[in-house]
Short mmCIF file of C-alpha atoms in Angstrom, two decimals:
data_model
loop_
_atom_site.label_atom_id
_atom_site.label_comp_id
_atom_site.label_asym_id
_atom_site.label_seq_id
_atom_site.Cartn_x
_atom_site.Cartn_y
_atom_site.Cartn_z
CA PRO A 1 110.74 138.90 91.32
CA ARG A 2 110.94 142.15 89.33
CA LEU A 3 111.91 141.55 85.71
CA LEU A 4 114.05 144.66 85.48
CA SER A 5 116.05 143.49 88.49
CA GLN A 6 116.49 140.08 86.86
CA PHE A 7 117.64 141.82 83.69
CA PHE A 8 120.20 143.86 85.62
CA PHE A 9 121.89 140.79 87.09
CA ALA A 10 121.66 138.85 83.79
CA ASP A 11 123.30 141.80 82.04
CA GLU A 12 125.99 141.91 84.72
CA ARG A 13 126.84 138.27 84.03
CA VAL A 14 127.18 138.90 80.29
CA THR A 15 129.39 141.94 80.89
CA ARG A 16 131.61 140.01 83.32
CA VAL A 17 132.11 137.06 80.94
CA VAL A 18 132.89 139.38 78.01
CA ALA A 19 135.48 141.18 80.15
CA GLU A 20 137.11 137.86 81.05
CA ILE A 21 137.24 136.82 77.39
CA ASN A 22 138.77 140.14 76.36
CA GLY A 23 141.43 139.77 79.07
CA LEU A 24 142.40 136.23 78.08
CA ASP A 25 145.00 135.16 75.53
CA ALA A 26 143.15 132.41 73.66
CA GLU A 27 146.35 131.01 72.18
CA LEU A 28 147.96 130.57 75.60
CA ASP A 29 144.89 129.06 77.25
CA PRO A 30 142.54 127.67 74.57
CA GLN A 31 140.67 125.41 77.02
CA GLN A 32 139.72 128.30 79.30
CA TYR A 33 138.73 130.29 76.23
CA LEU A 34 136.26 127.57 75.22
CA VAL A 35 134.90 127.45 78.78
CA LEU A 36 134.30 131.20 78.71
CA LEU A 37 132.66 131.02 75.29
CA ASN A 38 130.22 128.46 76.64
CA GLN A 39 129.53 130.68 79.66
CA LEU A 40 128.92 133.60 77.31
CA HIS A 41 126.48 131.52 75.26
CA LEU A 42 124.54 130.52 78.38
CA SER A 43 124.52 134.00 79.91
CA GLN A 44 123.35 135.59 76.64
CA ALA A 45 120.58 133.00 76.34
CA HIS A 46 119.42 133.87 79.86
CA LEU A 47 119.61 137.59 79.08
CA LEU A 48 117.47 137.16 75.96
CA ALA A 49 114.96 135.03 77.88
CA VAL A 50 114.51 137.78 80.49
CA LEU A 51 114.29 140.39 77.75
CA GLU A 52 111.59 138.35 76.04
CA ARG A 53 109.55 138.30 79.24
CA ILE A 54 110.02 142.05 79.65
CA MET A 55 108.71 142.69 76.13
CA GLU A 56 105.72 140.44 76.77
CA GLU A 57 104.98 142.47 79.90
CA CYS A 58 105.80 145.91 78.50
CA ILE A 59 104.72 145.86 74.83
CA PRO A 60 102.48 142.78 74.42
CA THR A 61 100.26 144.36 71.76
CA GLN A 62 103.11 146.05 69.89
CA ARG A 63 105.29 143.01 69.24
CA HIS A 64 106.43 142.45 65.68
CA SER A 65 104.57 139.58 64.03
CA ARG A 66 106.31 136.19 64.14
CA ASP A 67 103.94 134.59 61.61
CA TYR A 68 106.95 133.98 59.35
CA LEU A 69 108.08 131.20 61.72
CA VAL A 70 105.63 128.81 60.03
CA LYS A 71 107.83 129.07 56.92
CA PHE A 72 110.89 127.74 58.74
CA PRO A 73 111.89 124.07 58.63
CA GLU A 74 110.80 122.31 61.82
CA GLU A 75 114.37 121.46 62.81
CA LEU A 76 115.16 125.17 63.19
CA LEU A 77 112.30 125.88 65.58
CA VAL A 78 114.28 125.24 68.75
CA ASP A 79 114.32 127.04 72.09
CA ASN A 80 117.72 128.66 71.48
CA LEU A 81 116.93 130.04 68.02
CA GLY A 82 117.06 133.61 69.31
CA ASN A 83 120.49 133.09 70.84
CA HIS A 84 121.71 131.54 67.60
CA MET A 85 120.51 134.64 65.72
CA LEU A 86 122.42 136.88 68.11
CA PHE A 87 125.59 134.82 67.65
CA ALA A 88 125.12 134.93 63.87
CA ALA A 89 124.79 138.71 63.96
CA GLU A 90 127.99 139.03 65.99
CA CYS A 91 129.85 136.79 63.53
CA LEU A 92 128.58 138.77 60.54
CA LEU A 93 129.68 142.03 62.09
CA ALA A 94 133.12 140.51 62.67
CA GLY A 95 133.31 139.47 59.01
CA THR A 96 132.73 135.76 59.61
CA PHE A 97 129.95 134.36 57.46
CA LEU A 98 129.77 130.79 58.86
CA GLU A 99 127.21 128.79 56.81
CA LEU A 100 126.33 131.68 54.48
CA GLU A 101 127.67 132.57 51.08
CA GLU A 102 129.95 135.60 51.26
CA SER A 103 127.60 137.70 49.12
CA ASP A 104 124.62 136.87 51.38
CA GLY A 105 126.67 137.64 54.47
CA ALA A 106 127.74 141.00 53.09
CA GLN A 107 124.10 141.94 52.43
CA LEU A 108 123.10 140.94 55.96
CA ARG A 109 125.88 142.85 57.74
CA PRO A 110 123.98 146.17 57.90
CA GLN A 111 121.01 144.40 59.49
CA ALA A 112 123.32 142.65 61.93
CA ARG A 113 124.95 145.96 62.85
CA ASN A 114 121.59 147.65 63.43
CA LEU A 115 120.38 144.74 65.55
CA LEU A 116 123.44 144.67 67.80
CA CYS A 117 123.42 148.46 68.19
CA SER A 118 119.76 148.27 69.15
CA LEU A 119 120.52 145.53 71.69
CA GLU A 120 123.24 147.65 73.28
CA LEU A 121 120.79 150.54 73.54
CA VAL A 122 118.20 148.27 75.13
CA ARG A 123 120.75 147.02 77.65
CA THR A 124 121.77 150.57 78.56
CA VAL A 125 118.20 151.84 78.90
CA LEU A 126 117.00 148.86 80.92
CA ARG A 127 119.99 148.99 83.26
CA GLU A 128 119.32 152.66 83.96
CA GLN A 129 115.63 151.97 84.46
CA SER A 130 116.32 149.06 86.82
CA LEU A 131 118.45 151.34 88.99
CA SER A 132 115.96 154.21 89.06
CA GLN A 133 112.38 152.91 88.71
CA PRO A 134 112.39 149.10 88.44
CA ASN A 135 108.59 148.89 88.60
CA SER A 136 107.71 150.96 85.53
CA TYR A 137 108.30 151.17 81.78
CA PRO A 138 108.15 154.79 80.59
CA GLU A 139 107.69 155.62 76.93
CA PRO A 140 111.42 155.89 76.05
CA VAL A 141 111.91 152.34 77.35
CA ARG A 142 108.94 151.08 75.37
CA ALA A 143 110.22 152.78 72.21
CA VAL A 144 113.64 151.09 72.30
CA LEU A 145 112.02 147.72 73.01
CA ILE A 146 109.67 148.08 70.04
CA GLN A 147 112.58 148.99 67.77
CA PHE A 148 114.70 146.06 68.99
CA ASP A 149 111.83 143.60 68.58
CA GLN A 150 111.27 144.74 65.00
CA LEU A 151 114.97 144.63 64.06
CA PHE A 152 115.35 141.19 65.63
CA ALA A 153 112.40 139.77 63.69
CA GLU A 154 113.58 141.28 60.41
CA PHE A 155 117.11 139.92 60.87
CA GLU A 156 115.83 136.48 61.88
CA LEU A 157 113.69 136.18 58.75
CA SER A 158 116.43 137.49 56.45
CA TYR A 159 119.16 135.30 57.95
CA VAL A 160 117.17 132.06 57.89
CA SER A 161 115.91 132.82 54.38
CA SER A 162 119.53 133.10 53.24
CA LEU A 163 120.50 129.94 55.08
CA VAL A 164 117.76 127.51 54.04
CA ALA A 165 114.81 127.31 51.68
CA VAL A 166 111.82 128.57 53.66
CA LYS A 167 108.37 127.22 52.98
CA SER A 168 106.33 128.89 50.27
CA PRO A 169 102.70 129.94 50.91
CA ASP A 170 101.57 126.91 48.88
CA GLU A 171 103.61 124.55 51.07
CA ILE A 172 102.18 126.12 54.21
CA TYR A 173 98.65 125.73 52.83
CA ARG A 174 99.30 122.06 52.00
CA GLN A 175 100.57 121.51 55.52
CA GLN A 176 97.40 123.07 56.92
CA GLU A 177 95.34 120.79 54.67
CA ILE A 178 97.03 117.76 56.24
CA ILE A 179 96.29 119.08 59.73
CA VAL A 180 92.61 119.47 58.81
CA LEU A 181 92.55 115.96 57.31
CA PHE A 182 93.98 114.45 60.48
CA CYS A 183 91.49 116.37 62.65
CA GLU A 184 88.55 115.24 60.53
CA THR A 185 89.90 111.68 60.56
CA VAL A 186 90.02 111.65 64.36
CA GLU A 187 86.51 113.11 64.58
CA ARG A 188 85.17 110.46 62.18
CA ALA A 189 87.01 107.66 64.02
CA LEU A 190 85.52 108.77 67.33
CA HIS A 191 82.05 108.90 65.79
CA LEU A 192 82.37 105.38 64.36
CA GLY A 193 83.87 103.99 67.55
CA TYR A 194 87.27 103.16 66.10
CA LEU A 195 88.91 105.31 68.76
CA THR A 196 87.88 106.51 72.22
CA GLN A 197 88.41 109.88 73.86
CA GLU A 198 90.26 108.09 76.65
CA MET A 199 92.85 106.82 74.14
CA ILE A 200 93.44 110.37 72.92
CA ASP A 201 93.53 111.94 76.38
CA GLY A 202 95.93 109.23 77.53
CA TYR A 203 98.26 109.64 74.54
CA GLU A 204 97.87 105.99 73.59
CA PRO A 205 101.07 105.11 71.64
CA LEU A 206 99.11 103.04 69.10
CA LEU A 207 97.52 106.27 67.83
CA MET A 208 100.84 107.19 66.21
CA PHE A 209 100.17 104.40 63.71
CA THR A 210 96.38 104.29 63.74
CA ILE A 211 95.57 107.91 62.88
CA PRO A 212 97.91 108.18 59.83
CA ARG A 213 96.54 104.87 58.48
CA LEU A 214 92.94 106.02 58.89
CA ALA A 215 93.88 109.43 57.42
CA ILE A 216 95.09 107.78 54.21
CA ILE A 217 91.75 106.02 53.80
CA SER A 218 89.84 109.20 54.66
CA GLY A 219 91.96 111.25 52.27
CA LEU A 220 91.41 108.83 49.39
CA LEU A 221 87.72 108.00 49.90
CA ILE A 222 85.96 110.35 52.30
CA TYR A 223 87.67 113.65 51.39
CA PRO A 224 88.98 113.01 47.84
CA GLU A 225 89.43 116.74 47.14
CA GLY A 226 91.75 117.21 50.11
CA PRO A 227 95.54 116.89 50.40
CA LEU A 228 95.50 113.31 49.06
CA SER A 229 93.63 114.25 45.90
CA LEU A 230 95.08 112.17 43.08
CA ASP A 231 93.64 114.57 40.53
CA ARG A 232 96.68 116.71 41.28
CA ARG A 233 100.09 116.12 39.82
CA PRO A 234 102.62 114.65 42.30
CA GLU A 235 104.52 117.94 42.47
CA GLU A 236 101.30 119.70 43.51
CA MET A 237 100.87 117.46 46.55
CA SER A 238 102.49 117.86 49.93
CA ARG A 239 106.04 116.55 50.11
CA VAL A 240 104.78 114.17 52.81
CA PHE A 241 102.72 112.24 50.24
CA SER A 242 104.11 113.07 46.79
CA PRO A 243 106.83 110.35 46.85
CA PHE A 244 104.06 107.77 47.29
CA TYR A 245 101.80 109.01 44.50
CA ASN A 246 101.76 105.73 42.53
CA LEU A 247 101.31 103.65 45.67
CA LEU A 248 98.39 105.83 46.75
CA LYS A 249 96.73 105.26 43.39
CA LYS A 250 97.00 101.49 43.88
CA ILE A 251 95.57 101.76 47.40
CA ARG A 252 92.67 103.90 46.14
CA ASP A 253 91.87 101.40 43.38
CA LEU A 254 91.76 98.60 45.94
CA LEU A 255 89.57 100.63 48.31
CA TRP A 256 87.06 101.36 45.56
CA VAL A 257 86.11 97.67 45.22
CA LEU A 258 85.42 97.21 48.95
CA SER A 259 81.88 97.08 50.27
CA ALA A 260 80.86 99.26 53.22
CA GLU A 261 81.18 96.26 55.55
CA GLU A 262 84.61 95.37 54.20
CA LEU A 263 85.80 98.97 54.54
CA CYS A 264 84.61 99.05 58.16
CA LEU A 265 86.42 95.78 58.87
CA LEU A 266 89.59 97.12 57.26
CA GLU A 267 89.54 100.33 59.29
CA ARG A 268 88.94 98.45 62.53
CA SER A 269 91.85 96.15 61.77
CA LEU A 270 94.09 99.18 61.17
CA CYS A 271 93.23 100.38 64.65
CA THR A 272 94.56 97.22 66.26
CA ALA A 273 97.32 95.90 64.01
CA GLU A 274 100.86 96.94 64.87
#
């Protein structure tokens, strides 16, 4: 159950697979080479997972901020992102730039080198600690973990920023506005009896259609200064809604002529229609 013991055996697996790869002629046995590469990927992912748990246990209040993750496209926020970053660093150090422009890759190589050197130091220190005192984390161990955590975060942000367009502060704010709109829409719908708490707690599938429909009405009529404000130019709106700017104007104009009773009837129908 001790994390340092888990790290020792995870590190052993990585070392063993690397030794097998180094002793294999990839041209003579390409299939076995691919098998070993997959084993290396899995063993490194496990090693990083154990290391993550060690840092959470050892330096929970000294971790480098990961607030920058909100800037990343959603499709990149996967469980194996850390392992992908490690693989990218290894490729950069070997002179392979993969999806990056050569100039960007050249700029990132020093960061990749520092990160991989720091990881090797962490592996050495934790192996020694696991063999001597597997129940404690003295200050030298904490220091190398803090340094690795910082270098990893800095490389991750730099690499992804070179790879894709990360969200700007304005885009993040617009996204938060939409979240608030949806929350206020749900609260209003519960108050008016359009939805029930049981539907929400039970993850009623119809809510996937109902809440966005109600949010459009709320955004146009109830909270007109929010993310659906048509006083903004289309390019100032969230990319979720900006392509439908003209359509939203037509919907708003139609909603304006409805009486309170008609609006209530419309909203209730949107909660049932498929």
